[in-house]
Short mmCIF file of C-alpha atoms and ligand atoms in Angstrom, two decimals:
data_model
loop_
_atom_site.label_atom_id
_atom_site.label_comp_id
_atom_site.label_asym_id
_atom_site.label_seq_id
_atom_site.Cartn_x
_atom_site.Cartn_y
_atom_site.Cartn_z
CA UNK A 288 -2.93 42.23 -53.43
CA UNK A 289 -0.82 39.99 -51.29
CA UNK A 290 2.98 40.36 -51.21
CA UNK A 291 5.16 37.37 -50.45
CA UNK A 292 8.63 37.65 -49.14
CA UNK A 293 10.75 34.66 -49.29
CA UNK A 294 13.90 33.62 -47.41
CA UNK A 295 16.88 34.25 -49.61
CA UNK A 296 18.95 31.02 -50.77
CA UNK A 297 21.82 32.38 -52.54
CA UNK A 298 25.10 31.25 -50.55
CA UNK A 299 26.15 33.85 -48.13
CA UNK A 300 23.33 36.02 -48.69
CA UNK A 301 22.16 37.91 -45.43
CA UNK A 302 19.87 40.38 -46.93
CA UNK A 303 15.84 40.14 -46.83
CA UNK A 304 13.75 41.93 -49.62
CA UNK A 305 11.17 43.78 -47.23
CA UNK A 306 12.01 44.87 -43.71
CA UNK A 307 9.26 45.42 -41.09
CA UNK A 308 9.47 49.10 -41.79
CA UNK A 309 8.83 48.50 -45.44
CA UNK A 310 5.84 45.99 -44.48
CA UNK A 311 4.17 48.98 -42.56
CA UNK A 312 4.67 51.20 -45.44
CA UNK A 313 2.96 48.36 -48.03
CA UNK A 314 0.16 47.77 -45.31
CA UNK A 315 -0.73 51.24 -44.98
CA UNK A 316 -1.05 51.29 -48.78
CA UNK A 317 -3.44 48.43 -48.57
CA UNK A 318 -1.31 45.59 -49.60
CA UNK A 319 -1.13 42.33 -47.63
CA UNK A 320 2.19 40.97 -46.89
CA UNK A 321 3.13 37.24 -46.17
CA UNK A 322 6.62 36.32 -45.19
CA UNK A 323 8.28 32.87 -44.90
CA UNK A 324 9.39 32.16 -41.36
CA UNK A 325 12.90 33.18 -40.72
CA UNK A 326 13.14 35.01 -44.14
CA UNK A 327 14.60 38.14 -41.96
CA UNK A 328 16.55 36.55 -39.36
CA UNK A 329 20.15 36.74 -41.07
CA UNK A 330 19.58 40.48 -41.55
CA UNK A 331 18.32 41.02 -38.12
CA UNK A 332 14.84 41.05 -38.32
CA UNK A 333 12.78 38.45 -36.31
CA UNK A 334 9.29 37.12 -37.41
CA UNK A 335 7.84 38.84 -34.56
CA UNK A 336 8.74 42.15 -35.80
CA UNK A 337 7.39 41.40 -39.08
CA UNK A 338 4.11 40.31 -37.48
CA UNK A 339 4.02 43.39 -35.37
CA UNK A 340 4.30 45.31 -38.80
CA UNK A 341 0.99 43.62 -39.95
CA UNK A 342 2.66 40.62 -41.70
CA UNK A 343 1.57 37.09 -41.69
CA UNK A 344 4.24 34.53 -41.17
CA UNK A 345 4.11 31.14 -43.23
CA UNK A 346 6.01 28.51 -45.06
CA UNK A 347 7.80 28.93 -47.99
CA UNK A 348 5.29 26.77 -49.82
CA UNK A 349 2.63 28.90 -48.52
CA UNK A 350 4.27 32.17 -49.70
CA UNK A 351 4.66 30.90 -53.30
CA UNK A 352 1.21 29.34 -53.38
CA UNK A 353 -0.75 32.33 -52.16
CA UNK A 354 1.26 35.48 -52.92
CA UNK A 355 0.26 37.63 -55.93
CA UNK A 356 3.83 39.23 -56.03
CA UNK A 357 6.97 37.58 -54.85
CA UNK A 358 9.74 39.94 -53.80
CA UNK A 359 13.33 38.82 -53.53
CA UNK A 360 16.64 40.10 -53.50
CA UNK A 361 18.15 37.59 -55.52
CA UNK A 362 15.69 35.94 -57.84
CA UNK A 363 16.22 33.30 -60.41
CA UNK A 364 18.98 34.52 -62.83
CA UNK A 365 20.65 36.30 -60.03
CA UNK A 366 20.55 33.01 -57.96
CA UNK A 367 21.08 30.30 -60.73
CA UNK A 368 21.60 27.08 -58.86
CA UNK A 369 19.58 27.38 -55.54
CA UNK A 370 17.07 29.57 -57.24
CA UNK A 371 16.29 26.78 -59.82
CA UNK A 372 13.88 24.91 -57.16
CA UNK A 373 11.77 28.15 -57.33
CA UNK A 374 10.98 27.77 -60.94
CA UNK A 375 8.62 24.84 -60.13
CA UNK A 376 6.69 26.82 -57.45
CA UNK A 377 5.96 29.76 -59.62
CA UNK A 378 2.49 30.09 -61.49
CA UNK A 379 1.61 31.82 -64.44
CA UNK A 380 0.16 35.46 -63.80
CA UNK A 381 2.34 35.57 -60.44
CA UNK A 382 4.53 38.62 -60.36
CA UNK A 383 8.30 38.34 -59.53
CA UNK A 384 10.33 41.38 -58.52
CA UNK A 385 13.93 41.35 -57.91
CA UNK A 386 17.41 41.28 -58.99
CA UNK A 387 17.24 38.81 -61.82
CA UNK A 388 20.58 39.34 -63.83
CA UNK A 389 18.80 39.56 -67.22
CA UNK A 390 21.99 41.07 -69.08
CA UNK A 391 24.46 38.70 -67.76
CA UNK A 392 22.25 35.74 -67.56
CA UNK A 393 19.41 36.32 -70.39
CA UNK A 394 18.78 32.36 -70.64
CA UNK A 395 17.60 32.48 -66.94
CA UNK A 396 15.15 35.31 -68.42
CA UNK A 397 13.99 32.63 -70.97
CA UNK A 398 13.29 29.90 -68.15
CA UNK A 399 11.55 32.64 -66.22
CA UNK A 400 9.35 33.36 -69.23
CA UNK A 401 8.50 29.78 -69.35
CA UNK A 402 6.89 29.75 -65.89
CA UNK A 403 4.29 32.30 -67.13
CA UNK A 404 5.24 34.88 -64.50
CA UNK A 405 5.22 38.35 -65.03
CA UNK A 406 8.85 39.33 -63.93
CA UNK A 407 10.18 42.80 -63.20
CA UNK A 408 14.18 42.88 -63.18
CA UNK A 409 15.35 45.88 -60.96
CA UNK A 410 18.61 46.13 -62.93
CA UNK A 411 16.80 47.38 -65.89
CA UNK A 412 15.21 50.26 -63.81
CA UNK A 413 15.94 53.45 -66.20
CA UNK A 414 18.77 55.95 -64.66
CA UNK A 415 16.23 58.75 -64.36
CA UNK A 416 15.75 60.97 -61.26
CA UNK A 417 12.01 59.53 -60.87
CA UNK A 418 13.60 56.21 -60.44
CA UNK A 419 16.10 57.11 -57.82
CA UNK A 420 13.84 56.06 -54.78
CA UNK A 421 13.55 52.59 -56.21
CA UNK A 422 17.10 52.24 -57.52
CA UNK A 423 18.48 49.07 -55.55
CA UNK A 424 21.76 48.93 -57.71
CA UNK A 425 22.66 52.18 -56.34
CA UNK A 426 21.64 51.70 -52.48
CA UNK A 427 23.55 48.37 -52.68
CA UNK A 428 26.50 49.82 -54.45
CA UNK A 429 26.69 52.43 -51.68
CA UNK A 430 26.80 49.77 -48.95
CA UNK A 431 29.66 47.71 -51.13
CA UNK A 432 31.70 50.95 -51.43
CA UNK A 433 31.70 51.49 -47.68
CA UNK A 434 32.42 47.93 -46.97
CA UNK A 435 35.21 47.98 -49.62
CA UNK A 436 36.98 50.84 -47.63
CA UNK A 437 36.81 48.74 -44.44
CA UNK A 438 38.21 45.60 -46.16
CA UNK A 439 41.13 47.68 -47.51
CA UNK A 440 41.66 49.27 -43.90
CA UNK A 441 41.54 45.82 -42.27
CA UNK A 442 43.98 44.27 -44.87
CA UNK A 443 46.76 46.73 -44.81
CA UNK A 444 49.58 46.42 -42.46
CA UNK A 445 49.23 50.29 -42.02
CA UNK A 446 46.95 52.63 -40.25
CA UNK A 447 44.64 54.73 -42.39
CA UNK A 448 45.06 57.86 -40.11
CA UNK A 449 47.74 60.12 -39.65
CA UNK A 450 48.62 59.81 -35.88
CA UNK A 451 50.81 62.25 -33.72
CA UNK A 452 51.94 60.32 -30.53
CA UNK A 453 54.66 60.19 -28.22
CA UNK A 454 55.81 56.85 -29.94
CA UNK A 455 56.04 59.02 -33.15
CA UNK A 456 54.42 60.29 -36.08
CA UNK A 457 52.52 57.91 -38.39
CA UNK A 458 51.94 59.20 -41.97
CA UNK A 459 48.40 58.54 -43.33
CA UNK A 460 47.77 55.85 -45.88
CA UNK A 461 47.44 56.57 -49.50
CA UNK A 462 44.43 55.05 -50.95
CA UNK A 463 43.30 55.05 -54.85
CA UNK A 464 39.68 54.64 -55.85
CA UNK A 465 39.19 53.93 -59.63
CA UNK A 466 35.98 54.40 -60.92
CA UNK A 467 34.02 57.38 -58.98
CA UNK A 468 30.48 56.09 -59.44
CA UNK A 469 28.25 55.14 -56.84
CA UNK A 470 30.19 52.65 -55.10
CA UNK A 471 33.56 54.40 -55.53
CA UNK A 472 32.21 57.60 -54.00
CA UNK A 473 31.17 55.92 -50.91
CA UNK A 474 34.62 54.17 -50.63
CA UNK A 475 36.16 57.61 -50.88
CA UNK A 476 33.99 59.09 -48.28
CA UNK A 477 34.53 56.14 -46.19
CA UNK A 478 38.41 56.01 -46.62
CA UNK A 479 38.51 59.72 -45.87
CA UNK A 480 36.47 59.37 -42.53
CA UNK A 481 38.97 56.81 -41.54
CA UNK A 482 41.75 59.38 -42.19
CA UNK A 483 43.46 58.25 -45.33
CA UNK A 484 44.73 60.57 -48.13
CA UNK A 485 42.48 59.68 -51.05
CA UNK A 486 42.98 60.18 -54.65
CA UNK A 487 40.23 59.04 -57.28
CA UNK A 488 39.97 58.57 -61.24
CA UNK A 489 37.35 58.13 -63.62
CA UNK A 490 36.73 58.18 -67.36
CA UNK A 491 33.56 60.49 -66.89
CA UNK A 492 34.78 63.88 -66.95
CA UNK A 493 31.80 64.67 -64.57
CA UNK A 494 32.94 62.35 -62.04
CA UNK A 495 35.72 64.91 -60.93
CA UNK A 496 33.45 67.25 -59.22
CA UNK A 497 31.72 64.34 -57.42
CA UNK A 498 34.99 62.71 -56.42
CA UNK A 499 36.22 66.27 -55.03
CA UNK A 500 33.09 67.10 -53.05
CA UNK A 501 33.40 63.95 -50.94
CA UNK A 502 37.13 64.70 -50.42
CA UNK A 503 39.60 62.97 -52.91
CA UNK A 504 42.24 64.46 -54.90
CA UNK A 505 41.10 63.74 -58.67
CA UNK A 506 43.83 62.30 -60.68
CA UNK A 507 44.01 63.44 -64.41
CA UNK A 508 45.58 60.96 -67.08
CA UNK A 509 45.17 63.43 -70.07
CA UNK A 510 43.12 60.96 -72.05
CA UNK A 511 40.83 62.17 -74.47
CA UNK A 512 37.27 61.29 -72.85
CA UNK A 513 34.79 63.03 -75.09
CA UNK A 514 31.96 60.76 -75.78
CA UNK A 515 32.62 58.56 -72.98
CA UNK A 516 29.27 58.88 -71.04
CA UNK A 517 26.57 56.45 -72.52
CA UNK A 518 23.65 57.99 -70.69
CA UNK A 519 22.23 57.64 -67.26
CA UNK A 520 25.50 57.96 -65.80
CA UNK A 521 26.98 54.86 -67.26
CA UNK A 522 30.52 54.90 -69.12
CA UNK A 523 30.71 53.51 -72.62
CA UNK A 524 32.89 50.67 -73.56
CA UNK A 525 36.12 51.96 -75.23
CA UNK A 526 38.46 50.30 -77.27
CA UNK A 527 41.42 48.03 -76.16
CA UNK A 528 43.99 50.94 -77.60
CA UNK A 529 42.27 53.14 -75.10
CA UNK A 530 42.41 50.57 -72.23
CA UNK A 531 46.16 49.98 -73.08
CA UNK A 532 46.88 53.76 -72.74
CA UNK A 533 45.12 53.89 -69.38
CA UNK A 534 47.07 50.84 -68.09
CA UNK A 535 50.20 52.53 -69.01
CA UNK A 536 49.48 55.91 -67.29
CA UNK A 537 47.70 54.28 -64.23
CA UNK A 538 50.85 51.99 -63.51
CA UNK A 539 52.71 54.94 -62.07
CA UNK A 540 49.78 56.02 -59.96
CA UNK A 541 48.81 52.59 -58.64
CA UNK A 542 52.40 52.10 -57.40
CA UNK A 543 52.35 55.37 -55.30
CA UNK A 544 49.34 53.95 -53.39
CA UNK A 545 49.04 51.44 -50.33
CA UNK A 546 45.58 50.63 -51.27
CA UNK A 547 43.70 50.49 -54.48
CA UNK A 548 39.65 50.17 -54.49
CA UNK A 549 38.57 49.66 -58.15
CA UNK A 550 35.06 49.96 -59.22
CA UNK A 551 35.26 50.57 -62.88
CA UNK A 552 32.30 48.88 -64.96
CA UNK A 553 30.69 49.06 -68.09
CA UNK A 554 26.85 47.92 -68.30
CA UNK A 555 26.47 44.77 -70.08
CA UNK A 556 30.31 44.09 -70.48
CA UNK A 557 33.15 42.58 -68.86
CA UNK A 558 34.56 44.89 -66.50
CA UNK A 559 37.97 46.75 -68.12
CA UNK A 560 41.26 45.31 -67.16
CA UNK A 561 43.02 48.26 -65.74
CA UNK A 562 45.68 46.85 -63.51
CA UNK A 563 47.96 44.24 -65.04
CA UNK A 564 49.98 41.57 -63.22
CA UNK A 565 53.10 43.55 -63.87
CA UNK A 566 51.32 46.66 -62.22
CA UNK A 567 50.81 44.74 -59.19
CA UNK A 568 54.52 43.67 -59.10
CA UNK A 569 55.22 47.56 -59.25
CA UNK A 570 53.53 47.99 -56.08
CA UNK A 571 54.94 47.85 -52.52
CA UNK A 572 54.81 44.79 -50.76
CA UNK A 573 51.86 44.78 -48.25
CA UNK A 574 49.77 47.00 -50.51
CA UNK A 575 46.08 45.88 -50.96
CA UNK A 576 43.79 45.90 -53.90
CA UNK A 577 40.00 45.54 -53.36
CA UNK A 578 38.37 44.80 -56.72
CA UNK A 579 34.80 45.71 -56.52
CA UNK A 580 34.38 44.60 -60.05
CA UNK A 581 35.28 40.90 -59.57
CA UNK A 582 31.87 39.80 -60.27
CA UNK A 583 32.05 41.19 -63.63
CA UNK A 584 35.65 39.78 -64.34
CA UNK A 585 37.46 42.21 -62.42
CA UNK A 586 39.57 45.36 -63.05
CA UNK A 587 43.00 43.50 -62.01
CA UNK A 588 44.21 40.85 -64.19
CA UNK A 589 44.76 38.84 -61.13
CA UNK A 590 41.51 38.94 -59.20
CA UNK A 591 39.79 35.73 -58.75
CA UNK A 592 36.05 36.42 -57.69
CA UNK A 593 35.41 35.60 -53.92
CA UNK A 594 39.22 34.89 -53.15
CA UNK A 595 41.97 36.82 -51.94
CA UNK A 596 45.14 36.00 -53.77
CA UNK A 597 48.65 37.45 -52.84
CA UNK A 598 51.11 38.06 -55.58
CA UNK A 599 54.69 39.78 -54.71
CA UNK A 600 53.40 40.70 -51.16
CA UNK A 601 50.36 42.48 -52.68
CA UNK A 602 46.67 41.27 -51.49
CA UNK A 603 44.01 41.14 -54.32
CA UNK A 604 40.80 40.94 -52.70
CA UNK A 605 38.02 39.81 -55.30
CA UNK A 606 35.16 41.12 -53.35
CA UNK A 607 31.77 39.79 -54.23
CA UNK A 608 28.20 40.51 -52.92
CA UNK A 609 29.56 42.84 -50.51
CA UNK A 610 26.22 44.56 -49.73
CA UNK A 611 25.22 41.26 -48.39
CA UNK A 612 27.62 41.37 -45.74
CA UNK A 613 26.11 44.57 -43.99
CA UNK A 614 22.50 42.77 -44.32
CA UNK A 615 20.78 45.06 -41.79
CA UNK A 616 20.96 48.20 -43.57
CA UNK A 617 21.45 46.85 -46.88
CA UNK A 618 18.10 45.39 -46.33
CA UNK A 619 16.44 48.62 -45.04
CA UNK A 620 17.48 50.42 -48.16
CA UNK A 621 16.62 47.77 -50.17
CA UNK A 622 13.24 47.12 -48.69
CA UNK A 623 12.74 50.89 -49.22
CA UNK A 624 13.62 50.38 -52.84
CA UNK A 625 11.15 47.62 -53.40
CA UNK A 626 8.39 49.17 -51.48
CA UNK A 627 8.39 52.31 -53.74
CA UNK A 628 8.64 50.13 -56.90
CA UNK A 629 5.69 48.28 -55.83
CA UNK A 630 3.61 51.33 -54.84
CA UNK A 631 4.79 52.94 -58.24
CA UNK A 632 3.86 49.80 -60.36
CA UNK A 633 0.78 48.53 -58.63
CA UNK A 634 -0.29 51.46 -56.29
CA UNK A 635 -2.98 52.47 -58.66
CA UNK A 636 -4.00 49.25 -59.94
CA UNK A 637 -2.38 47.24 -62.59
CA UNK A 638 0.99 47.97 -64.15
CA UNK A 639 0.68 50.81 -66.52
CA UNK A 640 2.91 50.23 -69.59
CA UNK A 641 3.20 53.58 -70.81
CA UNK A 642 5.28 54.51 -67.75
CA UNK A 643 8.82 54.42 -68.54
CA UNK A 644 9.96 52.96 -65.38
CA UNK A 645 7.29 50.04 -65.39
CA UNK A 646 8.22 49.27 -68.99
CA UNK A 647 11.70 49.32 -68.90
CA UNK A 648 11.92 46.98 -65.90
CA UNK A 649 9.21 44.48 -67.22
CA UNK A 650 11.35 41.32 -68.29
CA UNK A 651 8.77 38.60 -68.86
CA UNK A 652 5.03 38.86 -69.58
CA UNK A 653 2.66 36.03 -70.58
CA UNK A 654 5.30 33.62 -71.50
CA UNK A 655 7.56 35.75 -73.28
CA UNK A 656 10.90 37.75 -72.65
CA UNK A 657 9.62 41.29 -73.45
CA UNK A 658 12.42 43.40 -72.74
CA UNK A 659 13.98 44.30 -76.11
CA UNK A 660 17.67 44.57 -74.76
CA UNK A 661 17.37 41.04 -73.42
CA UNK A 662 15.64 39.69 -76.49
CA UNK A 663 18.19 40.97 -78.45
CA UNK A 664 20.62 39.18 -76.42
CA UNK A 665 18.88 35.99 -76.78
CA UNK A 666 19.02 36.33 -80.51
CA UNK A 667 14.95 36.84 -80.59
CA UNK A 668 13.10 39.17 -83.06
CA UNK A 669 11.51 42.30 -81.47
CA UNK A 670 8.05 41.93 -79.85
CA UNK A 671 5.26 44.79 -79.99
CA UNK A 672 5.27 46.18 -76.63
CA UNK A 673 2.42 44.04 -74.45
CA UNK A 674 -0.64 45.96 -73.80
CA UNK A 675 -2.87 46.07 -70.71
CA UNK A 676 -1.91 44.11 -67.62
P1 LIG B 28 29.21 51.66 -62.94
O1 LIG B 28 29.01 50.85 -61.83
O2 LIG B 28 28.43 51.28 -64.25
O3 LIG B 28 30.52 51.93 -62.84
C1 LIG B 28 31.35 52.48 -61.85
C2 LIG B 28 32.19 53.90 -62.27
O4 LIG B 28 33.27 53.26 -63.24
C3 LIG B 28 31.65 54.81 -63.35
O5 LIG B 28 31.64 55.98 -62.64
C4 LIG B 28 32.28 54.52 -64.55
O6 LIG B 28 32.04 56.08 -65.17
C5 LIG B 28 33.68 54.16 -64.13
N1 LIG B 28 34.35 53.61 -65.30
C6 LIG B 28 34.08 52.63 -66.27
N2 LIG B 28 34.87 52.28 -67.20
C7 LIG B 28 36.21 53.06 -66.77
C8 LIG B 28 37.43 53.05 -66.93
N3 LIG B 28 37.90 52.38 -68.11
N4 LIG B 28 38.35 53.79 -66.06
C9 LIG B 28 37.75 54.45 -65.10
N5 LIG B 28 36.59 54.54 -64.42
C10 LIG B 28 35.61 53.81 -65.37
O7 LIG B 28 28.29 52.98 -62.59
P2 LIG B 28 27.61 53.68 -61.15
O8 LIG B 28 28.32 53.74 -60.03
O9 LIG B 28 26.22 52.74 -61.07
O10 LIG B 28 26.99 55.00 -61.97
C11 LIG B 28 27.76 55.97 -62.24
C12 LIG B 28 27.04 57.41 -62.22
O11 LIG B 28 25.78 57.34 -62.69
C13 LIG B 28 26.79 57.80 -60.78
O12 LIG B 28 27.93 58.51 -60.25
C14 LIG B 28 25.69 58.71 -60.86
O13 LIG B 28 25.82 60.08 -60.99
C15 LIG B 28 24.79 58.25 -61.92
N6 LIG B 28 23.69 57.36 -61.54
C16 LIG B 28 22.20 58.18 -61.75
C17 LIG B 28 21.20 57.48 -61.54
C18 LIG B 28 20.04 58.17 -61.83
O14 LIG B 28 19.75 59.18 -62.27
N7 LIG B 28 19.17 57.50 -61.42
C19 LIG B 28 21.23 56.21 -60.81
C20 LIG B 28 22.45 55.74 -60.46
C21 LIG B 28 23.69 56.43 -60.92
#
């Protein structure tokens, strides 16, 4: 089978779906790879490196025209404007693998189905141990968490570490991480490496041990959190009264910190608002909020996705697509995830729909949206699971 890699067209997207190392891995397993000229350039991978790894290099039209499987970082759905042009290039029976935003943008899944492609949306990957080597959400959240800590450090008018110098002693910055999931844990670890004193909070009781293991002091709000875990590590959506109590209790904690990195998210929902405008006004001027939930509406009431706003001397950074700003290593991780996914699904012939990973990530097949959750979002009746390939 021939795997096609196209240049990403989402604005500011620096990543590429396969690196030369991932090409070698796939070639060894018997796949051919055809990459669009310049696809890896923004991430630091030259066409020559792909060619040396055994890939052919061609035009975009050639990749869409010849490849059996198209791999992307942001496929249509996750790239609704610039990605639209690709819909006309796809052909029935072709396979598409990438981030397709099927939960936030289910209408795009309908359009993809209309092209007749078999699309796999990596956001739908089940959160099971076996799937971890293919988990792009986790690998990219790791990069985003790291970068969020750097953004906070760069925007703060203070140093992160404690310094004892002839010019006096500098006290360390205090960083508060809300949401100790994949991104939050990496933000904690990075802020700690830079010398900050880090506190963390999460609704999931299991997060305490994880946050402490990377060096954070865990903040308990004393809220009842039984039943908060929705499976796979995801937090359940709580009612507005719960969030109101959270905001009330978080106000004092937020005001005590120099930098807040917020990552609290709930699958398929708008991110909970945990920091109000009033709480921002309670922070010291010069403080910084990096809101990693900006793309999902933001954890701070004042967040504007993709922008930095300043209110009462507090900077609120609406961070979006942060993994794309570290394209070299984000692509290494993404590429490895993709290669593992391809080997899992196509390594032994056609897709085996009795396998949980394959079945749950399958979004469209033979002209239909087949994922039950996405069908429900679209108001479509359930379809029997497709059989065969
Ligand atoms: P996420 O991006 O959905 O959310 C980020 C964090 O925000 C989560 O830890 C969540 O509990 C927290 N959160 C949600 N609402 C909150 C609120 N009101 N207040 C405070 N915090 C809130 O989650 P994620 O980072 O993708 O994953 C969370 C956990 O899932 C990870 O720590 C990991 O243990 C587990 N996980 C498992 C697998 C696997 O087994 N394959 C894969 C990925 C993640």
